[in-house]
Short mmCIF file of C-alpha atoms in Angstrom, two decimals:
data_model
loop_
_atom_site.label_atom_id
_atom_site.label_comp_id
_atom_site.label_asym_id
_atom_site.label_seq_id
_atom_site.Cartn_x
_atom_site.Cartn_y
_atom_site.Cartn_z
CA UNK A 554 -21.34 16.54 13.68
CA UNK A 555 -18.99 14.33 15.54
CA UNK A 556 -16.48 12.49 13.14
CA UNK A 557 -18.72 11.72 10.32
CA UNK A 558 -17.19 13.93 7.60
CA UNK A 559 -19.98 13.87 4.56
CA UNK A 560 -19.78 17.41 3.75
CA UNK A 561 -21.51 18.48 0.41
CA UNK A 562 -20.29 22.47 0.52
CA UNK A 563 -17.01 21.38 -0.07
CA UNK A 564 -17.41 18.18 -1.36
CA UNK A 565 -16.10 19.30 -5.32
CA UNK A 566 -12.59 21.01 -4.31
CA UNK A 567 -12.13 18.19 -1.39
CA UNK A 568 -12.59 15.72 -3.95
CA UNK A 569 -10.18 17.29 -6.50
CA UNK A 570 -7.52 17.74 -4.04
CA UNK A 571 -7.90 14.38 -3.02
CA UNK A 572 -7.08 13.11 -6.34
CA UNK A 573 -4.33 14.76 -6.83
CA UNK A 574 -3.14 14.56 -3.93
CA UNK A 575 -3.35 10.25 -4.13
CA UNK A 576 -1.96 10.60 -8.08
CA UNK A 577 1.45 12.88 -7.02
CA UNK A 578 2.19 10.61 -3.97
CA UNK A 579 1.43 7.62 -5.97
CA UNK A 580 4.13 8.39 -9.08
CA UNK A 581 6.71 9.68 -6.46
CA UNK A 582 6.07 6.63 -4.63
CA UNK A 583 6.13 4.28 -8.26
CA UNK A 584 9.31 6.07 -8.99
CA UNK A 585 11.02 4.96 -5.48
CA UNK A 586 9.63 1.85 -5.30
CA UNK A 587 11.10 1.40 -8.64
CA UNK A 588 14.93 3.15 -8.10
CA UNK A 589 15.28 2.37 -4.67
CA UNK A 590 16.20 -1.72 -5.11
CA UNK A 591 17.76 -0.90 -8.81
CA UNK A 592 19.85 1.58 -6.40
CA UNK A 593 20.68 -0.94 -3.97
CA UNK A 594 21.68 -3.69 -6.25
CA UNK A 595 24.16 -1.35 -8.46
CA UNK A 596 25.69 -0.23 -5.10
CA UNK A 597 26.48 -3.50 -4.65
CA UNK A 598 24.38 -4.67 -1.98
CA UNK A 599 23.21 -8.53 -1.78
CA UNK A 600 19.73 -10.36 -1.92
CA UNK A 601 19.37 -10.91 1.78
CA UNK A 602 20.23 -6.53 2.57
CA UNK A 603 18.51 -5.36 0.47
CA UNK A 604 15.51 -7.65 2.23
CA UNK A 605 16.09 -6.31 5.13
CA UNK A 606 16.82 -2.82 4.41
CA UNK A 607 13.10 -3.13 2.09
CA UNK A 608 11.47 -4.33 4.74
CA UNK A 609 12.41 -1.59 7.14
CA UNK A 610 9.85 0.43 5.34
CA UNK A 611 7.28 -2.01 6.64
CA UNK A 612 8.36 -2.23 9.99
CA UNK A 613 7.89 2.01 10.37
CA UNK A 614 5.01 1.33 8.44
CA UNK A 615 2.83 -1.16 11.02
CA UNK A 616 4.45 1.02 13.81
CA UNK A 617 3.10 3.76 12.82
CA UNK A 618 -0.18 2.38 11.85
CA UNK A 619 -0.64 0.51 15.17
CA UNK A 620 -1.16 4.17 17.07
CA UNK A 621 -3.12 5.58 13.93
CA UNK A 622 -6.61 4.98 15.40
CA UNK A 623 -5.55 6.46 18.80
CA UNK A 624 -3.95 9.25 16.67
CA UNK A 625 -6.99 10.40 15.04
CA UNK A 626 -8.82 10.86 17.85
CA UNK A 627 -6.28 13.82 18.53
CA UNK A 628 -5.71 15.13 15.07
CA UNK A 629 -7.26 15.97 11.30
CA UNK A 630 -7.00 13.06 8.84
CA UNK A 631 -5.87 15.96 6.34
CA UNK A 632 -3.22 16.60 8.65
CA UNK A 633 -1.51 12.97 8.22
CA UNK A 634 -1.79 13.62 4.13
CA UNK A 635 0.48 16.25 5.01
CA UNK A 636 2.94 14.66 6.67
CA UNK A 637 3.12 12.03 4.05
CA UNK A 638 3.73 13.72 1.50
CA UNK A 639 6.89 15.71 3.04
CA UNK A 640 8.39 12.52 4.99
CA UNK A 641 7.94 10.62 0.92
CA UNK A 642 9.99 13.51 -0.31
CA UNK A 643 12.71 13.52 2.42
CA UNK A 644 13.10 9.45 2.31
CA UNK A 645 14.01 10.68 -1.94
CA UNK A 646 15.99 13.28 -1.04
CA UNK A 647 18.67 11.48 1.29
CA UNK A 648 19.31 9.07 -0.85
CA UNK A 649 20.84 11.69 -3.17
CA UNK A 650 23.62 12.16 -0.60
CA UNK A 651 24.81 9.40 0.13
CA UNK A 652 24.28 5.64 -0.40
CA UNK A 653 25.05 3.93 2.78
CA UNK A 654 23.88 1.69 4.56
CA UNK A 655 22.73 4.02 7.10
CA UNK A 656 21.40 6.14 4.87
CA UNK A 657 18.81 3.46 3.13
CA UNK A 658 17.73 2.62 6.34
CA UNK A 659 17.25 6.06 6.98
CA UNK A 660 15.47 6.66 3.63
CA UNK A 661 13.15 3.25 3.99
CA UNK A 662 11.94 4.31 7.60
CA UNK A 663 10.36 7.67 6.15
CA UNK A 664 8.44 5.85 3.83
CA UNK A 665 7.13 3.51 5.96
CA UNK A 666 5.79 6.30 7.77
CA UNK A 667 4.60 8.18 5.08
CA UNK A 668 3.00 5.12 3.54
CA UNK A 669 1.16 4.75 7.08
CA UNK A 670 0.38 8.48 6.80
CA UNK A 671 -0.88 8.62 3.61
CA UNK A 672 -3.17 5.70 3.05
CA UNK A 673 -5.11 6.04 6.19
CA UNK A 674 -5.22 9.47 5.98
CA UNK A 675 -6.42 9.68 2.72
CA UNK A 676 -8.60 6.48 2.96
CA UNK A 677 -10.20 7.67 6.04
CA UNK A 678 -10.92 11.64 4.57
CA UNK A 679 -12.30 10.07 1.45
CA UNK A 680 -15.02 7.13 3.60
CA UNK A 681 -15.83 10.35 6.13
CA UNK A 682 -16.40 12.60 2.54
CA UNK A 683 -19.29 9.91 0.82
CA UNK A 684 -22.06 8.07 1.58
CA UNK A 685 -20.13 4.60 0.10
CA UNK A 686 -17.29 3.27 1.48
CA UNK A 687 -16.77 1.25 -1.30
CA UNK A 688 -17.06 4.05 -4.14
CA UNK A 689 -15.37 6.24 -1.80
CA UNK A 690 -12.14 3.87 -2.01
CA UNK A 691 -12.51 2.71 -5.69
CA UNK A 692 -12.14 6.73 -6.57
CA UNK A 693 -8.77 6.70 -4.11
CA UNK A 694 -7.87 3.86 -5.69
CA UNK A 695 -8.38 4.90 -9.39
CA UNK A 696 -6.30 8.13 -9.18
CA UNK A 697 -3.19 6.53 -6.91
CA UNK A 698 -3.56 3.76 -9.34
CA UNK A 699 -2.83 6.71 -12.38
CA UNK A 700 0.29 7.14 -10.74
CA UNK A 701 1.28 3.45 -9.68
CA UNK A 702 1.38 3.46 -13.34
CA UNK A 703 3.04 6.71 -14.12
CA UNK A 704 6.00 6.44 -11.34
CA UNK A 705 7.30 3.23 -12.32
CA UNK A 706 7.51 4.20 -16.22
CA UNK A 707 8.86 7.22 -15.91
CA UNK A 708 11.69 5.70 -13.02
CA UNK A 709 12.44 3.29 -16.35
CA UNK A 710 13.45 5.90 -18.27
CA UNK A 711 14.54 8.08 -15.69
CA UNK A 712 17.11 5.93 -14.38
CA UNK A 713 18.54 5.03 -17.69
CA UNK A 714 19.94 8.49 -18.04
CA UNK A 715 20.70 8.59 -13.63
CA UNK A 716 19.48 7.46 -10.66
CA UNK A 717 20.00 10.44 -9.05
CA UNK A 718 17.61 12.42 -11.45
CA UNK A 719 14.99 9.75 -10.50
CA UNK A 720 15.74 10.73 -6.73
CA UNK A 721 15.17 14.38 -7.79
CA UNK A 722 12.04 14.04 -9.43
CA UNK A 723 10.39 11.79 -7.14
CA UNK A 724 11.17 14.34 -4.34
CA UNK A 725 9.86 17.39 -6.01
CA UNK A 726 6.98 15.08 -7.24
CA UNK A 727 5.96 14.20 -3.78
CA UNK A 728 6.59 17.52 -2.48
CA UNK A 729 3.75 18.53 -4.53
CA UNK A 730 1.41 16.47 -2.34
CA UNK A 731 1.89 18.94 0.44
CA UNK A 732 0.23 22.23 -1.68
CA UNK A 733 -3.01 19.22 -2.64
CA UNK A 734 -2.88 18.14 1.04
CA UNK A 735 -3.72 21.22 2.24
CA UNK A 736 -6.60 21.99 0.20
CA UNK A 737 -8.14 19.27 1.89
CA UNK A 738 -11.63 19.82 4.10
CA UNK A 739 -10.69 19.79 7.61
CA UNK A 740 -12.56 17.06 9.08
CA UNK A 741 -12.82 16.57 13.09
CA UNK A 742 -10.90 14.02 14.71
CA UNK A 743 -13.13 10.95 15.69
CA UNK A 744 -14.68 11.64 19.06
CA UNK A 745 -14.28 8.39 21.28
CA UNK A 746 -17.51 6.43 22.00
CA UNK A 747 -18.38 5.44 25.66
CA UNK A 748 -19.99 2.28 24.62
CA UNK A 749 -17.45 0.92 22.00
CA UNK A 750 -15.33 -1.85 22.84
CA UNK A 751 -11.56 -2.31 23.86
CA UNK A 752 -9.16 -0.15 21.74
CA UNK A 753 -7.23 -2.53 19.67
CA UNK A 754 -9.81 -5.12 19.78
CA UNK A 755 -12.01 -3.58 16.80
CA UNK A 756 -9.77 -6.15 14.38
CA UNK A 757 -11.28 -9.09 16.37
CA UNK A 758 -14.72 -8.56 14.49
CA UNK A 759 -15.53 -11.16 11.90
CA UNK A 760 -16.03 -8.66 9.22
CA UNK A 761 -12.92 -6.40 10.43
CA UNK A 762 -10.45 -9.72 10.23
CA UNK A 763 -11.72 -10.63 7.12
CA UNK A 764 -10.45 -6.83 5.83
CA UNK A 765 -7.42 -7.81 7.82
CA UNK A 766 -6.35 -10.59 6.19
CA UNK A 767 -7.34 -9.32 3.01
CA UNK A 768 -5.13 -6.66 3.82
CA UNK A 769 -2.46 -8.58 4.51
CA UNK A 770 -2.13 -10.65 1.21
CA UNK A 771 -2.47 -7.09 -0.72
CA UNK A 772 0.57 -6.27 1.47
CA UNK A 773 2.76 -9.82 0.62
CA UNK A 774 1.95 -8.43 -2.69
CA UNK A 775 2.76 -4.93 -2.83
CA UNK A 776 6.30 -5.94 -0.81
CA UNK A 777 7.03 -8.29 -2.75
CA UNK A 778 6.72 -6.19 -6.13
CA UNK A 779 8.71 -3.18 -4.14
CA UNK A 780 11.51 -5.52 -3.53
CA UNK A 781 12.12 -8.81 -4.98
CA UNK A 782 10.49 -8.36 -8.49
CA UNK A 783 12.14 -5.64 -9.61
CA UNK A 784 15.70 -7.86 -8.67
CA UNK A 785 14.85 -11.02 -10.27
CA UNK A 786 14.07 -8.97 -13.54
CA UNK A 787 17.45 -7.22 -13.30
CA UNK A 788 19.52 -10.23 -12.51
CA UNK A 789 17.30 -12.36 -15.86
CA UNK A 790 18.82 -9.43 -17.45
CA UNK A 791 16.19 -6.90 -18.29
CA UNK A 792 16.75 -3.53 -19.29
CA UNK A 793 15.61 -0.56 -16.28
CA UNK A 794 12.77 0.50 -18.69
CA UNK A 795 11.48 -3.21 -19.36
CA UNK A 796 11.34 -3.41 -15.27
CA UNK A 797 9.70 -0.18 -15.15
CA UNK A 798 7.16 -1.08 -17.89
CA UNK A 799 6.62 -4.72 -16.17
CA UNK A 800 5.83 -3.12 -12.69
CA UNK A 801 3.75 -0.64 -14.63
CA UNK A 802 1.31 -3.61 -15.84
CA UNK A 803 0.72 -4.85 -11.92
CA UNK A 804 -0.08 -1.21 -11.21
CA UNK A 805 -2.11 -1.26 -14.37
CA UNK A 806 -3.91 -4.18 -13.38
CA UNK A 807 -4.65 -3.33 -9.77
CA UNK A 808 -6.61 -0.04 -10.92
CA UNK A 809 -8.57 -2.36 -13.00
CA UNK A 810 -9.02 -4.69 -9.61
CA UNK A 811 -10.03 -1.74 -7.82
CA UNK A 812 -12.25 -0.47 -10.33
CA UNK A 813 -14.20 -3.67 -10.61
CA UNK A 814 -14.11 -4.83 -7.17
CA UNK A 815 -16.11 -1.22 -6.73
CA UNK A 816 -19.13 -2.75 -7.95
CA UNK A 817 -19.19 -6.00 -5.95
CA UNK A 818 -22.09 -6.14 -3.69
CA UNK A 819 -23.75 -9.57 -1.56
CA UNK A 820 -22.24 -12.42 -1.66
CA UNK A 821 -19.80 -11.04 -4.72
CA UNK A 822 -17.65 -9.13 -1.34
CA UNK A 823 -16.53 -12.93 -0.04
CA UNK A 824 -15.91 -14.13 -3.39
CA UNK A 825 -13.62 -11.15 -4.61
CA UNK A 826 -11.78 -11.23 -1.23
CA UNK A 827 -10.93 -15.42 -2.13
CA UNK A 828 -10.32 -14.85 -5.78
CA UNK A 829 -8.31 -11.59 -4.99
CA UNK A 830 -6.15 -13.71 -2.52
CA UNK A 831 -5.69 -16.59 -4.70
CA UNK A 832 -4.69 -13.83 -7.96
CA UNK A 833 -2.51 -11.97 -5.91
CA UNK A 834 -0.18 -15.37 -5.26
CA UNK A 835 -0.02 -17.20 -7.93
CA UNK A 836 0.67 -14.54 -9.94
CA UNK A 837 3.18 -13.17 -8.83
CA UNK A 838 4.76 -16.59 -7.77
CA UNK A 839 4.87 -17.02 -11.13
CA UNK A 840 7.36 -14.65 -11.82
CA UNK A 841 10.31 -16.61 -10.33
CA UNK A 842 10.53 -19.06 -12.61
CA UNK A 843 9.10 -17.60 -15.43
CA UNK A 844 11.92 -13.97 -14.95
CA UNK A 845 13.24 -14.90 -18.38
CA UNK A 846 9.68 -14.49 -20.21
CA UNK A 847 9.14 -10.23 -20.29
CA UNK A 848 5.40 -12.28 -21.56
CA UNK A 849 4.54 -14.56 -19.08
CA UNK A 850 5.99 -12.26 -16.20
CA UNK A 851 3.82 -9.19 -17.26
CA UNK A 852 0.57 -11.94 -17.35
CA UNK A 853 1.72 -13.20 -13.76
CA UNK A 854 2.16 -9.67 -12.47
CA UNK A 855 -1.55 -8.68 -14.54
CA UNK A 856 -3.51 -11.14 -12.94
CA UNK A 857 -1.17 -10.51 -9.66
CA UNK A 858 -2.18 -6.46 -10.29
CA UNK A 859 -6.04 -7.93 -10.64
CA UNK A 860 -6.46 -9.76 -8.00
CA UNK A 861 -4.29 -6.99 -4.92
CA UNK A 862 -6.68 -4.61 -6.51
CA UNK A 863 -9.88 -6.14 -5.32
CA UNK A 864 -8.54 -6.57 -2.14
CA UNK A 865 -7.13 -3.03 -1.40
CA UNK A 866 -11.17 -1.94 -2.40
CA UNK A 867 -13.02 -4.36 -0.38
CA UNK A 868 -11.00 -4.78 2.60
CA UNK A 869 -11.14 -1.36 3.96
CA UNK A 870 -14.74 -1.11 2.66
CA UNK A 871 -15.93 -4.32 4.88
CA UNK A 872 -13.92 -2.95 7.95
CA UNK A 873 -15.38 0.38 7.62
CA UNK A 874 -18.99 -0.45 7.01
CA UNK A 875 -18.71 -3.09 10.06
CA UNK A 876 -18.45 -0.59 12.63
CA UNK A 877 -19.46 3.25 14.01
CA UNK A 878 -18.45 6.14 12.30
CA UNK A 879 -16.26 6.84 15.07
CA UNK A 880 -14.84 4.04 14.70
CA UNK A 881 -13.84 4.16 10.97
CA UNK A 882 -10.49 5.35 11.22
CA UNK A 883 -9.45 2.75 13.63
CA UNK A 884 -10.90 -0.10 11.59
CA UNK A 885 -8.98 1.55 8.45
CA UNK A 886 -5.58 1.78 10.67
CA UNK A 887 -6.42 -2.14 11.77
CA UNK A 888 -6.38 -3.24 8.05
CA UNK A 889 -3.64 -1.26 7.88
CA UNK A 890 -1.39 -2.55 10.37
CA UNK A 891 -2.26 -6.18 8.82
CA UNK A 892 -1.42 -5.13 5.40
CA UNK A 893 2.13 -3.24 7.03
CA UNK A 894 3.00 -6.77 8.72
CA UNK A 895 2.56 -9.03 5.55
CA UNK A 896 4.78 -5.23 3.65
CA UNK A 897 7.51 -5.98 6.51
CA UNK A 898 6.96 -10.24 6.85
CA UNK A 899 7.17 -10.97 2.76
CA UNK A 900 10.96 -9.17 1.83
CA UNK A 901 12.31 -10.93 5.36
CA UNK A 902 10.92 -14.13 4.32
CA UNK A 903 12.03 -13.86 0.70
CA UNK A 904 15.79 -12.89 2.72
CA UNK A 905 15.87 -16.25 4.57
CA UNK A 906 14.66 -18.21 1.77
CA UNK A 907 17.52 -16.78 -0.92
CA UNK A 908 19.91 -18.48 1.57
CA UNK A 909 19.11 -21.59 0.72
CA UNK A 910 17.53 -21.55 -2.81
CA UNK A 911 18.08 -19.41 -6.00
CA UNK A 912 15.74 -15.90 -5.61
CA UNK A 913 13.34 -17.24 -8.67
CA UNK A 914 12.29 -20.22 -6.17
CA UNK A 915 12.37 -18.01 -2.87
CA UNK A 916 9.70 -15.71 -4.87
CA UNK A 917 7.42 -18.36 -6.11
CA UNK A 918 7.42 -19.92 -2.33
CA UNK A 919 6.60 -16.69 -1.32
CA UNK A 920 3.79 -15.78 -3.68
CA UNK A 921 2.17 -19.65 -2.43
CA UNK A 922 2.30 -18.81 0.73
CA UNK A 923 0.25 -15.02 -0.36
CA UNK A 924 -2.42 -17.55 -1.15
CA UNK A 925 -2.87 -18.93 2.29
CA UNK A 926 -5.02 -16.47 3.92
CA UNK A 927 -7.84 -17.13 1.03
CA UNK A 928 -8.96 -19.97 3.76
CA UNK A 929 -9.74 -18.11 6.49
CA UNK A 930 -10.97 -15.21 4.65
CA UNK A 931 -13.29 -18.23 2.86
CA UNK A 932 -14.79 -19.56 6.23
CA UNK A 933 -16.01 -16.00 7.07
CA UNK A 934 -19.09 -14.31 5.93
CA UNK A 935 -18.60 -10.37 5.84
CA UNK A 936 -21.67 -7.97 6.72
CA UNK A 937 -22.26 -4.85 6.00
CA UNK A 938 -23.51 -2.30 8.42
CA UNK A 939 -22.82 0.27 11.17
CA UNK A 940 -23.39 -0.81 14.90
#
């Protein structure tokens, strides 16, 4: 049967597990992505650390993607969901111990890896599990999206009483993806083709780089609201469970993205690739300057929410249906490794920028420049279909 998953007889508990599976991750990863910069900034760290000690994350993150495609070729996309889920409760657990500077680094590096795990892995499973790539991801994307709006509400109130009992729950919380993980269907790795092209060169495709860049405003985004968001809302004086609320409505709004990016289809792919670009930008640029405003922040961070939605739906789903089933994990792992750049690029940038302008600027220069990619992604034409 080669790599092409599809497999009806176990279709109903694969499908359950995989739900679960993406909704536990996603609140344990809500609730770090949440306490982990709220951590840094009442141990005292500045704008430009905690930057670079966010972006770390990213940088183990498009590491680890970059030999993903290679990797699957050798192992079970189930077993990467595995791994995920305990490296996401061991980069929680540290943090308990101790909050030094080693230790964050420490901390961020697991879950870049398990956020490289854990999306292909589970993005992969779920495309190799249906007959549509796109309904496939919009399910993924609906139940992680539960939790994206879970994690950061409950780290709200969870903090208020202590960070550490945020730690603690996150960690049990994603060591519950292991149990889910496992009930997975164990797919074959993909078996490589004689006739494909160059490793690393599937990305080069027209339809694979327009997923690519796609990918990698949805990741300006997502490291953006991971890092800088929650800091300008806790330096314009907002309460942990406003923050936590506020990240709640991005999360909110990018399961709606997902949901109704599902049903695009024609020439609706290339226009909710631009307008997903161009939402995911200016919305959240307009958080800088608008920090003061709970209002206008959670509309910037809604139509932000919108707009990374549609993206993290079609992207993968273009990639995917522009190449061989054996290649399907390698064109996931390619938008991927985009997406992990513009994770690891957007919290550095933001860094270098805070040095010479106040953070609320630095973030709406930085949500602009999310908007950039919308003309490329506008002068290609994706297909669909499997060479």
């Amino acid at each position: 049967m080669g790599g092409n998953g599809n497999q009806p007889g176990g279709s109903r508990l694969d499908s359950v597990a995989s739900a679960v599976g993406a909704v536990v991750f996603a609140i344990a990863l809500g609730i770090a992505s949440v306490a982990v910069p709220l951590l840094m900034v009442r141990a005292d760290y500045s704008a430009p650390e905690i930057g670079v000690l966010v972006a770390l994350s990213a940088v183990a993150q498009m590491g680890t993607r970059m030999f993903m495609g290679a990797m699957m070729r050798h192992l079970a996309d189930k077993l990467f969901v595995v791994m995920a889920a305990a490296a996401l409760a061991a980069s929680c657990v540290v943090l308990i111990a101790s909050t030094s500077w080693l230790v964050f680094a420490v901390s961020q590096l697991l879950q870049g890896l398990a956020r490289a795990f854990f999306w292909t892995g589970t993005q992969t499973h779920a495309v190799r599990m249906s007959s549509s790539a796109v309904a496939a991801l919009a399910r993924v994307n609906f139940a992680s999206g539960a939790g994206q709006i879970a994690g950061p509400l409950a780290a709200g109130v969870l903090i208020a009483h202590s960070p550490d009992l945020a730690l603690w729950v996150a960690t049990a919380t994603a060591a519950l993806g292991i149990g889910s993980a496992l009930l997975l269907t164990r797919l074959p790795p993909f078996a490589p083709r004689a006739d494909r092209e160059s490793a690393g060169r599937v990305w080069r495709r027209p339809s694979v780089a327009v997923a690519c860049w796609a990918g990698a405003s949805a990741g300006a985004w997502r490291g953006l609201l991971g890092s800088y968001v929650p800091v300008v809302l806790e330096l314009a004086r907002h309460s942990s469970t406003t923050i936590g609320a506020l990240v709640s409505v991005a999360n909110g709004a990018q399961v709606a993205g997902s949901a109704l990016a599902g049903r695009a289809r024609g020439a609706g792919v290339r226009w909710s690739l631009i307008l997903g670009v161009l939402a995911s930008g200016l919305g959240i640029a307009a958080v800088g300057p608008l920090a003061a405003s709970t209002a206008l922040v959670a509309i910037g961070l809604l139509v932000s929410g919108i707009g990374a939605g549609a993206l993290q739906t079609i992207g993968p789903a273009v990639a995917t249906d522009a190449v061989h089933v054996e290649e399907r994990g390698e064109a996931i792992a390619s938008t991927g490794t985009f997406r992990a750049a513009a994770l690891l690029a957007s919290p550095f940038a933001v860094a270098g920028m805070v040095l010479v302008m106040p953070l609320g600027l630095a973030l709406l220069a930085a949500g602009l420049l999310i908007t950039v990619p919308a003309l490329g992604v506008g002068r290609l034409r994706p297909t669909s279909g499997t060479p």
